[in-house]
Amino acid sequence: MTEQEISNRVKKILIEEFELKEEELNDDTSLYDEMGLDSLDSVDLIVALEREFSFKVIRNVDEEKIRAIRKLKDIYCFIIEKQKTLAGPEQRGIIDR
């Protein structure tokens, strides 16, 4: 999945779940200052991302990464990283010979 595909799917979640407008969303949009999300919204967002991208946030593994998310592009990076950890070695660029 490309970063553009991830971006489109994340924006779709934000539009549907939080009633945001697409024109308000760009990679540098702040989740808290510009979008007005709060801590409860963050939990709802994580649940929606888990459902959409078929992964689970593991508390002691992902907690610091989740806390570091401030902008829309941080979400994309987190999802890409999660997908790499779930992918097989060939998809991560690691080939065992």
GROMACS .gro file of N, CA and C in nm:
model
  291
    1MET      N    1   0.084  -0.117   0.000
    1MET     CA    2   0.000   0.000   0.000
    1MET      C    3   0.089   0.124   0.000
    2THR      N    4   0.056   0.217  -0.087
    2THR     CA    5   0.136   0.339  -0.098
    2THR      C    6   0.097   0.440   0.011
    3GLU      N    7   0.183   0.538   0.032
    3GLU     CA    8   0.153   0.643   0.129
    3GLU      C    9   0.029   0.722   0.086
    4GLN      N   10   0.010   0.739  -0.044
    4GLN     CA   11  -0.108   0.810  -0.094
    4GLN      C   12  -0.236   0.732  -0.062
    5GLU      N   13  -0.232   0.600  -0.077
    5GLU     CA   14  -0.349   0.518  -0.043
    5GLU      C   15  -0.378   0.526   0.107
    6ILE      N   16  -0.273   0.521   0.187
    6ILE     CA   17  -0.289   0.534   0.332
    6ILE      C   18  -0.349   0.671   0.365
    7SER      N   19  -0.296   0.775   0.304
    7SER     CA   20  -0.345   0.911   0.326
    7SER      C   21  -0.494   0.921   0.294
    8ASN      N   22  -0.534   0.867   0.181
    8ASN     CA   23  -0.675   0.872   0.140
    8ASN      C   24  -0.765   0.800   0.240
    9ARG      N   25  -0.721   0.683   0.286
    9ARG     CA   26  -0.802   0.606   0.380
    9ARG      C   27  -0.810   0.674   0.517
   10VAL      N   28  -0.700   0.733   0.562
   10VAL     CA   29  -0.700   0.805   0.690
   10VAL      C   30  -0.792   0.927   0.681
   11LYS      N   31  -0.781   1.001   0.573
   11LYS     CA   32  -0.867   1.119   0.556
   11LYS      C   33  -1.014   1.079   0.552
   12LYS      N   34  -1.044   0.967   0.487
   12LYS     CA   35  -1.182   0.918   0.482
   12LYS      C   36  -1.234   0.890   0.623
   13ILE      N   37  -1.151   0.829   0.707
   13ILE     CA   38  -1.189   0.803   0.846
   13ILE      C   39  -1.218   0.934   0.919
   14LEU      N   40  -1.130   1.030   0.904
   14LEU     CA   41  -1.146   1.159   0.973
   14LEU      C   42  -1.272   1.232   0.928
   15ILE      N   43  -1.302   1.223   0.800
   15ILE     CA   44  -1.422   1.287   0.746
   15ILE      C   45  -1.547   1.219   0.798
   16GLU      N   46  -1.548   1.085   0.795
   16GLU     CA   47  -1.667   1.010   0.836
   16GLU      C   48  -1.686   1.006   0.987
   17GLU      N   49  -1.579   0.984   1.061
   17GLU     CA   50  -1.590   0.965   1.206
   17GLU      C   51  -1.597   1.097   1.283
   18PHE      N   52  -1.529   1.200   1.232
   18PHE     CA   53  -1.518   1.325   1.308
   18PHE      C   54  -1.579   1.445   1.236
   19GLU      N   55  -1.646   1.416   1.122
   19GLU     CA   56  -1.718   1.519   1.047
   19GLU      C   57  -1.629   1.636   1.006
   20LEU      N   58  -1.506   1.604   0.970
   20LEU     CA   59  -1.413   1.706   0.922
   20LEU      C   60  -1.430   1.722   0.772
   21LYS      N   61  -1.387   1.835   0.720
   21LYS     CA   62  -1.395   1.861   0.576
   21LYS      C   63  -1.262   1.829   0.511
   22GLU      N   64  -1.268   1.769   0.393
   22GLU     CA   65  -1.147   1.728   0.324
   22GLU      C   66  -1.051   1.844   0.300
   23GLU      N   67  -1.105   1.960   0.269
   23GLU     CA   68  -1.018   2.076   0.241
   23GLU      C   69  -0.944   2.124   0.366
   24GLU      N   70  -0.986   2.081   0.483
   24GLU     CA   71  -0.917   2.116   0.608
   24GLU      C   72  -0.799   2.024   0.637
   25LEU      N   73  -0.787   1.917   0.560
   25LEU     CA   74  -0.689   1.814   0.590
   25LEU      C   75  -0.572   1.816   0.494
   26ASN      N   76  -0.452   1.833   0.548
   26ASN     CA   77  -0.330   1.815   0.470
   26ASN      C   78  -0.228   1.747   0.562
   27ASP      N   79  -0.117   1.709   0.508
   27ASP     CA   80  -0.019   1.630   0.584
   27ASP      C   81   0.028   1.698   0.712
   28ASP      N   82   0.031   1.830   0.714
   28ASP     CA   83   0.080   1.903   0.831
   28ASP      C   84  -0.031   1.951   0.924
   29THR      N   85  -0.154   1.907   0.899
   29THR     CA   86  -0.265   1.947   0.985
   29THR      C   87  -0.246   1.887   1.124
   30SER      N   88  -0.257   1.970   1.226
   30SER     CA   89  -0.244   1.927   1.365
   30SER      C   90  -0.374   1.860   1.411
   31LEU      N   91  -0.361   1.741   1.469
   31LEU     CA   92  -0.478   1.668   1.515
   31LEU      C   93  -0.550   1.741   1.627
   32TYR      N   94  -0.474   1.803   1.714
   32TYR     CA   95  -0.533   1.862   1.834
   32TYR      C   96  -0.562   2.011   1.818
   33ASP      N   97  -0.470   2.087   1.765
   33ASP     CA   98  -0.490   2.232   1.752
   33ASP      C   99  -0.586   2.267   1.638
   34GLU      N  100  -0.559   2.212   1.519
   34GLU     CA  101  -0.639   2.249   1.403
   34GLU      C  102  -0.766   2.165   1.388
   35MET      N  103  -0.757   2.035   1.414
   35MET     CA  104  -0.875   1.950   1.401
   35MET      C  105  -0.961   1.950   1.526
   36GLY      N  106  -0.903   1.990   1.637
   36GLY     CA  107  -0.978   1.998   1.761
   36GLY      C  108  -1.006   1.864   1.829
   37LEU      N  109  -0.926   1.762   1.797
   37LEU     CA  110  -0.946   1.633   1.861
   37LEU      C  111  -0.900   1.639   2.006
   38ASP      N  112  -0.963   1.558   2.091
   38ASP     CA  113  -0.922   1.548   2.230
   38ASP      C  114  -0.879   1.403   2.259
   39SER      N  115  -0.851   1.373   2.384
   39SER     CA  116  -0.798   1.240   2.418
   39SER      C  117  -0.899   1.129   2.388
   40LEU      N  118  -1.027   1.154   2.409
   40LEU     CA  119  -1.128   1.053   2.375
   40LEU      C  120  -1.137   1.032   2.225
   41ASP      N  121  -1.127   1.140   2.150
   41ASP     CA  122  -1.124   1.129   2.004
   41ASP      C  123  -1.003   1.047   1.958
   42SER      N  124  -0.891   1.063   2.027
   42SER     CA  125  -0.770   0.988   1.993
   42SER      C  126  -0.793   0.838   2.005
   43VAL      N  127  -0.863   0.799   2.111
   43VAL     CA  128  -0.895   0.657   2.130
   43VAL      C  129  -0.985   0.609   2.016
   44ASP      N  130  -1.086   0.686   1.983
   44ASP     CA  131  -1.176   0.651   1.873
   44ASP      C  132  -1.099   0.641   1.741
   45LEU      N  133  -1.006   0.732   1.720
   45LEU     CA  134  -0.926   0.730   1.598
   45LEU      C  135  -0.840   0.604   1.592
   46ILE      N  136  -0.776   0.567   1.701
   46ILE     CA  137  -0.692   0.447   1.703
   46ILE      C  138  -0.776   0.324   1.672
   47VAL      N  139  -0.894   0.315   1.732
   47VAL     CA  140  -0.983   0.201   1.706
   47VAL      C  141  -1.022   0.196   1.558
   48ALA      N  142  -1.054   0.311   1.500
   48ALA     CA  143  -1.089   0.317   1.358
   48ALA      C  144  -0.971   0.277   1.269
   49LEU      N  145  -0.850   0.321   1.306
   49LEU     CA  146  -0.731   0.284   1.229
   49LEU      C  147  -0.704   0.134   1.239
   50GLU      N  148  -0.719   0.078   1.359
   50GLU     CA  149  -0.700  -0.066   1.376
   50GLU      C  150  -0.796  -0.143   1.286
   51ARG      N  151  -0.919  -0.101   1.282
   51ARG     CA  152  -1.021  -0.168   1.201
   51ARG      C  153  -0.990  -0.152   1.051
   52GLU      N  154  -0.957  -0.032   1.010
   52GLU     CA  155  -0.934  -0.003   0.868
   52GLU      C  156  -0.809  -0.071   0.814
   53PHE      N  157  -0.703  -0.075   0.895
   53PHE     CA  158  -0.575  -0.125   0.846
   53PHE      C  159  -0.538  -0.263   0.902
   54SER      N  160  -0.630  -0.325   0.974
   54SER     CA  161  -0.613  -0.463   1.024
   54SER      C  162  -0.487  -0.483   1.107
   55PHE      N  163  -0.468  -0.398   1.207
   55PHE     CA  164  -0.359  -0.418   1.302
   55PHE      C  165  -0.411  -0.389   1.442
   56LYS      N  166  -0.333  -0.425   1.540
   56LYS     CA  167  -0.366  -0.395   1.680
   56LYS      C  168  -0.255  -0.310   1.739
   57VAL      N  169  -0.292  -0.209   1.814
   57VAL     CA  170  -0.196  -0.129   1.887
   57VAL      C  171  -0.162  -0.206   2.015
   58ILE      N  172  -0.035  -0.230   2.035
   58ILE     CA  173   0.012  -0.304   2.152
   58ILE      C  174   0.065  -0.201   2.251
   59ARG      N  175   0.003  -0.199   2.368
   59ARG     CA  176   0.028  -0.091   2.463
   59ARG      C  177   0.177  -0.067   2.491
   60ASN      N  178   0.249  -0.167   2.539
   60ASN     CA  179   0.389  -0.143   2.578
   60ASN      C  180   0.483  -0.133   2.458
   61VAL      N  181   0.436  -0.166   2.338
   61VAL     CA  182   0.519  -0.155   2.219
   61VAL      C  183   0.493  -0.022   2.147
   62ASP      N  184   0.367   0.014   2.134
   62ASP     CA  185   0.328   0.128   2.051
   62ASP      C  186   0.294   0.256   2.129
   63GLU      N  187   0.289   0.248   2.259
   63GLU     CA  188   0.241   0.360   2.340
   63GLU      C  189   0.318   0.491   2.313
   64GLU      N  190   0.449   0.485   2.313
   64GLU     CA  191   0.530   0.607   2.289
   64GLU      C  192   0.507   0.661   2.148
   65LYS      N  193   0.494   0.570   2.051
   65LYS     CA  194   0.472   0.613   1.912
   65LYS      C  195   0.338   0.683   1.898
   66ILE      N  196   0.238   0.629   1.966
   66ILE     CA  197   0.104   0.690   1.961
   66ILE      C  198   0.108   0.829   2.025
   67ARG      N  199   0.175   0.842   2.136
   67ARG     CA  200   0.184   0.972   2.204
   67ARG      C  201   0.257   1.076   2.121
   68ALA      N  202   0.345   1.031   2.033
   68ALA     CA  203   0.423   1.122   1.950
   68ALA      C  204   0.345   1.173   1.828
   69ILE      N  205   0.231   1.113   1.800
   69ILE     CA  206   0.151   1.154   1.684
   69ILE      C  207   0.088   1.291   1.712
   70ARG      N  208   0.122   1.386   1.629
   70ARG     CA  209   0.069   1.521   1.644
   70ARG      C  210   0.003   1.572   1.515
   71LYS      N  211   0.054   1.525   1.403
   71LYS     CA  212   0.005   1.572   1.273
   71LYS      C  213  -0.043   1.454   1.190
   72LEU      N  214  -0.115   1.485   1.086
   72LEU     CA  215  -0.169   1.382   0.998
   72LEU      C  216  -0.060   1.293   0.941
   73LYS      N  217   0.052   1.354   0.901
   73LYS     CA  218   0.160   1.275   0.842
   73LYS      C  219   0.221   1.178   0.943
   74ASP      N  220   0.212   1.210   1.073
   74ASP     CA  221   0.261   1.117   1.176
   74ASP      C  222   0.179   0.989   1.177
   75ILE      N  223   0.049   1.002   1.148
   75ILE     CA  224  -0.037   0.883   1.140
   75ILE      C  225   0.009   0.795   1.026
   76TYR      N  226   0.037   0.854   0.910
   76TYR     CA  227   0.081   0.775   0.794
   76TYR      C  228   0.208   0.698   0.828
   77CYS      N  229   0.304   0.766   0.889
   77CYS     CA  230   0.430   0.701   0.926
   77CYS      C  231   0.408   0.587   1.023
   78PHE      N  232   0.319   0.606   1.119
   78PHE     CA  233   0.288   0.501   1.216
   78PHE      C  234   0.228   0.379   1.145
   79ILE      N  235   0.134   0.403   1.054
   79ILE     CA  236   0.070   0.292   0.981
   79ILE      C  237   0.172   0.219   0.895
   80ILE      N  238   0.257   0.293   0.825
   80ILE     CA  239   0.360   0.230   0.742
   80ILE      C  240   0.450   0.143   0.828
   81GLU      N  241   0.490   0.193   0.944
   81GLU     CA  242   0.575   0.115   1.035
   81GLU      C  243   0.503  -0.010   1.084
   82LYS      N  244   0.375   0.003   1.119
   82LYS     CA  245   0.297  -0.113   1.164
   82LYS      C  246   0.287  -0.217   1.053
   83GLN      N  247   0.265  -0.173   0.931
   83GLN     CA  248   0.254  -0.266   0.819
   83GLN      C  249   0.385  -0.339   0.795
   84LYS      N  250   0.496  -0.270   0.811
   84LYS     CA  251   0.626  -0.334   0.793
   84LYS      C  252   0.650  -0.441   0.898
   85THR      N  253   0.607  -0.417   1.022
   85THR     CA  254   0.627  -0.517   1.127
   85THR      C  255   0.537  -0.637   1.107
   86LEU      N  256   0.424  -0.618   1.039
   86LEU     CA  257   0.332  -0.728   1.013
   86LEU      C  258   0.365  -0.803   0.885
   87ALA      N  259   0.444  -0.741   0.798
   87ALA     CA  260   0.479  -0.800   0.669
   87ALA      C  261   0.584  -0.909   0.685
   88GLY      N  262   0.588  -0.996   0.587
   88GLY     CA  263   0.692  -1.098   0.584
   88GLY      C  264   0.826  -1.037   0.547
   89PRO      N  265   0.934  -1.112   0.563
   89PRO     CA  266   1.069  -1.060   0.534
   89PRO      C  267   1.085  -1.006   0.392
   90GLU      N  268   1.021  -1.069   0.293
   90GLU     CA  269   1.036  -1.023   0.155
   90GLU      C  270   0.977  -0.883   0.139
   91GLN      N  271   0.866  -0.857   0.207
   91GLN     CA  272   0.801  -0.727   0.195
   91GLN      C  273   0.876  -0.618   0.270
   92ARG      N  274   0.954  -0.655   0.369
   92ARG     CA  275   1.034  -0.557   0.443
   92ARG      C  276   1.169  -0.534   0.375
   93GLY      N  277   1.196  -0.608   0.269
   93GLY     CA  278   1.324  -0.594   0.203
   93GLY      C  279   1.432  -0.681   0.264
   94ILE      N  280   1.392  -0.775   0.348
   94ILE     CA  281   1.486  -0.866   0.413
   94ILE      C  282   1.464  -1.004   0.353
   95ILE      N  283   1.564  -1.053   0.288
   95ILE     CA  284   1.553  -1.186   0.227
   95ILE      C  285   1.650  -1.279   0.297
   96ASP      N  286   1.596  -1.385   0.351
   96ASP     CA  287   1.675  -1.485   0.422
   96ASP      C  288   1.728  -1.586   0.320
   97ARG      N  289   1.857  -1.602   0.313
   97ARG     CA  290   1.913  -1.699   0.218
   97ARG      C  291   1.995  -1.799   0.289
   0.00000   0.00000   0.00000
